[in-house]
């Protein structure tokens, strides 16, 4: 694959889209951009005291290397700055340029198939029940020694879903032509295999 080829993978928190995106990019030799990291980087800068729009407009590649981007505080801060239209606008060009890079790209996020890359060659919407997603996130957090209970993680997941799906600007929803993968009852291997099979079918279409 040499020319631009964009795979958009959207879905709610902890549905497995990050894992699937990384595996798809590795298997097919594509670049991968986790667009949630951009919002997390803006979010943590607001926790440092910056105004959200200023933080988004001045985002640097070092901001994306910070080691505090993965935790629950960064996630909630990201979801809060992500409702602001000017924050989203400041991040569009970078995402679109990445999407059209030579050799092809996988972007995962919330609005890739609907707003950032409506022309993407493949659009997947990866989802799972809130309970299954909370349990996965709880196990991940427990493994890193974080003390939230399962109930707290579920409340966090639901609060973020509610904010991401009900915002006016680029709300989380499947593009009309997205293929939905529900990972509630799938292993990681099964979910990745489904995604790759769908992409390969699409690549073979004229
Ligand atoms: O994918 P993630 O959990 O790292 O995303 C963190 C937050 O960033 C998410 O709750 C909403 C926001 N986000 C967004 O609004 N649009 C994207 N394309 C990616 C993330």
PDB file of N, CA, C and O in Angstrom, residues 1 7 9 16-34 105-108 124 126 181 187-197 199-200 203:
ATOM      1  N   UNK A   1       0.849  -1.201   0.000  1.00  0.00           N
ATOM      2  CA  UNK A   1       0.000   0.000   0.000  1.00  0.00           C
ATOM      3  C   UNK A   1       0.884   1.251   0.000  1.00  0.00           C
ATOM      4  O   UNK A   1       1.715   1.413   0.865  1.00  0.00           O
ATOM      5  N   UNK A   7      -7.875   4.646   7.739  1.00  0.00           N
ATOM      6  CA  UNK A   7      -8.783   3.798   8.504  1.00  0.00           C
ATOM      7  C   UNK A   7      -9.197   4.587   9.745  1.00  0.00           C
ATOM      8  O   UNK A   7      -8.346   4.985  10.551  1.00  0.00           O
ATOM      9  N   UNK A   9     -11.176   4.673  13.249  1.00  0.00           N
ATOM     10  CA  UNK A   9     -11.708   3.754  14.264  1.00  0.00           C
ATOM     11  C   UNK A   9     -12.220   4.595  15.437  1.00  0.00           C
ATOM     12  O   UNK A   9     -11.437   5.194  16.167  1.00  0.00           O
ATOM     13  N   UNK A  16     -11.910  -0.950  23.347  1.00  0.00           N
ATOM     14  CA  UNK A  16     -10.880  -1.764  22.692  1.00  0.00           C
ATOM     15  C   UNK A  16     -10.350  -1.126  21.418  1.00  0.00           C
ATOM     16  O   UNK A  16      -9.543  -1.725  20.715  1.00  0.00           O
ATOM     17  N   UNK A  17     -10.757   0.116  21.124  1.00  0.00           N
ATOM     18  CA  UNK A  17     -10.344   0.701  19.836  1.00  0.00           C
ATOM     19  C   UNK A  17      -8.847   0.985  19.783  1.00  0.00           C
ATOM     20  O   UNK A  17      -8.249   0.865  18.717  1.00  0.00           O
ATOM     21  N   UNK A  18      -8.244   1.325  20.929  1.00  0.00           N
ATOM     22  CA  UNK A  18      -6.796   1.579  20.947  1.00  0.00           C
ATOM     23  C   UNK A  18      -6.024   0.308  20.632  1.00  0.00           C
ATOM     24  O   UNK A  18      -5.119   0.307  19.792  1.00  0.00           O
ATOM     25  N   UNK A  19      -6.411  -0.770  21.297  1.00  0.00           N
ATOM     26  CA  UNK A  19      -5.743  -2.063  21.086  1.00  0.00           C
ATOM     27  C   UNK A  19      -5.914  -2.518  19.640  1.00  0.00           C
ATOM     28  O   UNK A  19      -4.962  -2.961  18.989  1.00  0.00           O
ATOM     29  N   UNK A  20      -7.150  -2.390  19.142  1.00  0.00           N
ATOM     30  CA  UNK A  20      -7.419  -2.817  17.760  1.00  0.00           C
ATOM     31  C   UNK A  20      -6.629  -1.940  16.788  1.00  0.00           C
ATOM     32  O   UNK A  20      -6.014  -2.442  15.841  1.00  0.00           O
ATOM     33  N   UNK A  21      -6.597  -0.641  17.041  1.00  0.00           N
ATOM     34  CA  UNK A  21      -5.912   0.275  16.119  1.00  0.00           C
ATOM     35  C   UNK A  21      -4.431  -0.038  16.035  1.00  0.00           C
ATOM     36  O   UNK A  21      -3.854  -0.066  14.948  1.00  0.00           O
ATOM     37  N   UNK A  22      -3.815  -0.263  17.200  1.00  0.00           N
ATOM     38  CA  UNK A  22      -2.372  -0.574  17.214  1.00  0.00           C
ATOM     39  C   UNK A  22      -2.100  -1.868  16.454  1.00  0.00           C
ATOM     40  O   UNK A  22      -1.168  -1.954  15.666  1.00  0.00           O
ATOM     41  N   UNK A  23      -2.947  -2.877  16.708  1.00  0.00           N
ATOM     42  CA  UNK A  23      -2.729  -4.181  16.080  1.00  0.00           C
ATOM     43  C   UNK A  23      -2.938  -4.088  14.565  1.00  0.00           C
ATOM     44  O   UNK A  23      -2.170  -4.671  13.781  1.00  0.00           O
ATOM     45  N   UNK A  24      -3.962  -3.338  14.145  1.00  0.00           N
ATOM     46  CA  UNK A  24      -4.240  -3.182  12.715  1.00  0.00           C
ATOM     47  C   UNK A  24      -3.076  -2.449  12.039  1.00  0.00           C
ATOM     48  O   UNK A  24      -2.597  -2.846  10.973  1.00  0.00           O
ATOM     49  N   UNK A  25      -2.600  -1.374  12.690  1.00  0.00           N
ATOM     50  CA  UNK A  25      -1.504  -0.590  12.106  1.00  0.00           C
ATOM     51  C   UNK A  25      -0.251  -1.448  11.972  1.00  0.00           C
ATOM     52  O   UNK A  25       0.429  -1.417  10.943  1.00  0.00           O
ATOM     53  N   UNK A  26       0.037  -2.259  13.012  1.00  0.00           N
ATOM     54  CA  UNK A  26       1.230  -3.107  12.968  1.00  0.00           C
ATOM     55  C   UNK A  26       1.082  -4.178  11.888  1.00  0.00           C
ATOM     56  O   UNK A  26       2.007  -4.422  11.109  1.00  0.00           O
ATOM     57  N   UNK A  27      -0.101  -4.791  11.818  1.00  0.00           N
ATOM     58  CA  UNK A  27      -0.299  -5.891  10.866  1.00  0.00           C
ATOM     59  C   UNK A  27      -0.237  -5.392   9.421  1.00  0.00           C
ATOM     60  O   UNK A  27       0.260  -6.097   8.541  1.00  0.00           O
ATOM     61  N   UNK A  28      -0.730  -4.181   9.175  1.00  0.00           N
ATOM     62  CA  UNK A  28      -0.806  -3.697   7.790  1.00  0.00           C
ATOM     63  C   UNK A  28       0.297  -2.686   7.460  1.00  0.00           C
ATOM     64  O   UNK A  28       0.344  -2.142   6.357  1.00  0.00           O
ATOM     65  N   UNK A  29       1.168  -2.411   8.438  1.00  0.00           N
ATOM     66  CA  UNK A  29       2.282  -1.482   8.186  1.00  0.00           C
ATOM     67  C   UNK A  29       1.840  -0.043   7.991  1.00  0.00           C
ATOM     68  O   UNK A  29       2.388   0.678   7.147  1.00  0.00           O
ATOM     69  N   UNK A  30       0.852   0.404   8.759  1.00  0.00           N
ATOM     70  CA  UNK A  30       0.331   1.773   8.634  1.00  0.00           C
ATOM     71  C   UNK A  30       0.774   2.616   9.824  1.00  0.00           C
ATOM     72  O   UNK A  30       1.066   2.092  10.897  1.00  0.00           O
ATOM     73  N   UNK A  31       0.779   3.947   9.654  1.00  0.00           N
ATOM     74  CA  UNK A  31       0.993   4.831  10.802  1.00  0.00           C
ATOM     75  C   UNK A  31      -0.234   4.806  11.697  1.00  0.00           C
ATOM     76  O   UNK A  31      -1.338   4.508  11.233  1.00  0.00           O
ATOM     77  N   UNK A  32      -0.041   5.115  12.994  1.00  0.00           N
ATOM     78  CA  UNK A  32      -1.185   5.122  13.914  1.00  0.00           C
ATOM     79  C   UNK A  32      -1.188   6.399  14.742  1.00  0.00           C
ATOM     80  O   UNK A  32      -0.164   6.762  15.319  1.00  0.00           O
ATOM     81  N   UNK A  33      -2.327   7.063  14.787  1.00  0.00           N
ATOM     82  CA  UNK A  33      -2.482   8.236  15.656  1.00  0.00           C
ATOM     83  C   UNK A  33      -3.642   8.003  16.623  1.00  0.00           C
ATOM     84  O   UNK A  33      -4.791   7.811  16.194  1.00  0.00           O
ATOM     85  N   UNK A  34      -3.309   8.014  17.919  1.00  0.00           N
ATOM     86  CA  UNK A  34      -4.315   7.937  18.981  1.00  0.00           C
ATOM     87  C   UNK A  34      -4.749   9.387  19.241  1.00  0.00           C
ATOM     88  O   UNK A  34      -4.058  10.125  19.943  1.00  0.00           O
ATOM     89  N   UNK A 105      -2.787   5.335   7.076  1.00  0.00           N
ATOM     90  CA  UNK A 105      -2.835   5.658   8.503  1.00  0.00           C
ATOM     91  C   UNK A 105      -4.103   5.135   9.150  1.00  0.00           C
ATOM     92  O   UNK A 105      -5.162   5.071   8.523  1.00  0.00           O
ATOM     93  N   UNK A 106      -3.952   4.777  10.421  1.00  0.00           N
ATOM     94  CA  UNK A 106      -5.091   4.431  11.271  1.00  0.00           C
ATOM     95  C   UNK A 106      -5.223   5.548  12.303  1.00  0.00           C
ATOM     96  O   UNK A 106      -4.241   5.895  12.964  1.00  0.00           O
ATOM     97  N   UNK A 107      -6.409   6.140  12.422  1.00  0.00           N
ATOM     98  CA  UNK A 107      -6.650   7.140  13.470  1.00  0.00           C
ATOM     99  C   UNK A 107      -7.759   6.619  14.356  1.00  0.00           C
ATOM    100  O   UNK A 107      -8.801   6.168  13.842  1.00  0.00           O
ATOM    101  N   UNK A 108      -7.554   6.665  15.671  1.00  0.00           N
ATOM    102  CA  UNK A 108      -8.660   6.280  16.537  1.00  0.00           C
ATOM    103  C   UNK A 108      -9.089   7.442  17.406  1.00  0.00           C
ATOM    104  O   UNK A 108      -8.273   8.287  17.780  1.00  0.00           O
ATOM    105  N   UNK A 124     -14.620   2.057  11.175  1.00  0.00           N
ATOM    106  CA  UNK A 124     -15.097   1.075  12.149  1.00  0.00           C
ATOM    107  C   UNK A 124     -15.593   1.822  13.378  1.00  0.00           C
ATOM    108  O   UNK A 124     -15.037   2.863  13.746  1.00  0.00           O
ATOM    109  N   UNK A 126     -16.081   0.815  17.224  1.00  0.00           N
ATOM    110  CA  UNK A 126     -15.820  -0.265  18.177  1.00  0.00           C
ATOM    111  C   UNK A 126     -16.519   0.073  19.484  1.00  0.00           C
ATOM    112  O   UNK A 126     -16.264   1.130  20.074  1.00  0.00           O
ATOM    113  N   UNK A 181     -18.326  -2.930  15.481  1.00  0.00           N
ATOM    114  CA  UNK A 181     -17.801  -4.159  16.101  1.00  0.00           C
ATOM    115  C   UNK A 181     -18.105  -4.058  17.596  1.00  0.00           C
ATOM    116  O   UNK A 181     -17.586  -3.173  18.276  1.00  0.00           O
ATOM    117  N   UNK A 187     -12.758 -11.803  22.528  1.00  0.00           N
ATOM    118  CA  UNK A 187     -11.398 -11.643  23.059  1.00  0.00           C
ATOM    119  C   UNK A 187     -10.693 -10.587  22.212  1.00  0.00           C
ATOM    120  O   UNK A 187     -11.171 -10.228  21.124  1.00  0.00           O
ATOM    121  N   UNK A 188      -9.545 -10.114  22.697  1.00  0.00           N
ATOM    122  CA  UNK A 188      -8.761  -9.145  21.916  1.00  0.00           C
ATOM    123  C   UNK A 188      -8.427  -9.739  20.549  1.00  0.00           C
ATOM    124  O   UNK A 188      -8.583  -9.084  19.509  1.00  0.00           O
ATOM    125  N   UNK A 189      -8.010 -11.009  20.554  1.00  0.00           N
ATOM    126  CA  UNK A 189      -7.604 -11.647  19.290  1.00  0.00           C
ATOM    127  C   UNK A 189      -8.778 -11.700  18.314  1.00  0.00           C
ATOM    128  O   UNK A 189      -8.629 -11.438  17.123  1.00  0.00           O
ATOM    129  N   UNK A 190      -9.975 -12.046  18.834  1.00  0.00           N
ATOM    130  CA  UNK A 190     -11.152 -12.115  17.955  1.00  0.00           C
ATOM    131  C   UNK A 190     -11.513 -10.740  17.395  1.00  0.00           C
ATOM    132  O   UNK A 190     -11.847 -10.599  16.221  1.00  0.00           O
ATOM    133  N   UNK A 191     -11.444  -9.705  18.257  1.00  0.00           N
ATOM    134  CA  UNK A 191     -11.800  -8.355  17.812  1.00  0.00           C
ATOM    135  C   UNK A 191     -10.819  -7.869  16.747  1.00  0.00           C
ATOM    136  O   UNK A 191     -11.223  -7.316  15.718  1.00  0.00           O
ATOM    137  N   UNK A 192      -9.527  -8.117  16.978  1.00  0.00           N
ATOM    138  CA  UNK A 192      -8.512  -7.693  16.005  1.00  0.00           C
ATOM    139  C   UNK A 192      -8.713  -8.450  14.689  1.00  0.00           C
ATOM    140  O   UNK A 192      -8.666  -7.854  13.602  1.00  0.00           O
ATOM    141  N   UNK A 193      -8.980  -9.752  14.783  1.00  0.00           N
ATOM    142  CA  UNK A 193      -9.162 -10.553  13.564  1.00  0.00           C
ATOM    143  C   UNK A 193     -10.364 -10.046  12.772  1.00  0.00           C
ATOM    144  O   UNK A 193     -10.320  -9.941  11.535  1.00  0.00           O
ATOM    145  N   UNK A 194     -11.454  -9.686  13.479  1.00  0.00           N
ATOM    146  CA  UNK A 194     -12.642  -9.156  12.780  1.00  0.00           C
ATOM    147  C   UNK A 194     -12.307  -7.864  12.062  1.00  0.00           C
ATOM    148  O   UNK A 194     -12.695  -7.646  10.920  1.00  0.00           O
ATOM    149  N   UNK A 195     -11.588  -6.982  12.763  1.00  0.00           N
ATOM    150  CA  UNK A 195     -11.249  -5.682  12.174  1.00  0.00           C
ATOM    151  C   UNK A 195     -10.377  -5.877  10.932  1.00  0.00           C
ATOM    152  O   UNK A 195     -10.634  -5.283   9.881  1.00  0.00           O
ATOM    153  N   UNK A 196      -9.364  -6.740  11.038  1.00  0.00           N
ATOM    154  CA  UNK A 196      -8.449  -6.927   9.899  1.00  0.00           C
ATOM    155  C   UNK A 196      -9.198  -7.560   8.719  1.00  0.00           C
ATOM    156  O   UNK A 196      -9.022  -7.154   7.567  1.00  0.00           O
ATOM    157  N   UNK A 197     -10.091  -8.507   9.015  1.00  0.00           N
ATOM    158  CA  UNK A 197     -10.851  -9.143   7.932  1.00  0.00           C
ATOM    159  C   UNK A 197     -11.717  -8.099   7.205  1.00  0.00           C
ATOM    160  O   UNK A 197     -11.777  -8.073   5.970  1.00  0.00           O
ATOM    161  N   UNK A 199     -11.173  -4.869   7.004  1.00  0.00           N
ATOM    162  CA  UNK A 199     -10.313  -3.933   6.259  1.00  0.00           C
ATOM    163  C   UNK A 199      -9.814  -4.599   4.979  1.00  0.00           C
ATOM    164  O   UNK A 199      -9.825  -3.991   3.904  1.00  0.00           O
ATOM    165  N   UNK A 200      -9.418  -5.859   5.084  1.00  0.00           N
ATOM    166  CA  UNK A 200      -8.899  -6.532   3.888  1.00  0.00           C
ATOM    167  C   UNK A 200      -9.987  -6.692   2.834  1.00  0.00           C
ATOM    168  O   UNK A 200      -9.733  -6.536   1.645  1.00  0.00           O
ATOM    169  N   UNK A 203     -10.214  -3.365   1.196  1.00  0.00           N
ATOM    170  CA  UNK A 203      -9.058  -3.073   0.323  1.00  0.00           C
ATOM    171  C   UNK A 203      -9.185  -3.781  -1.016  1.00  0.00           C
ATOM    172  O   UNK A 203      -8.679  -3.302  -2.027  1.00  0.00           O
TER     173      UNK A 203
END
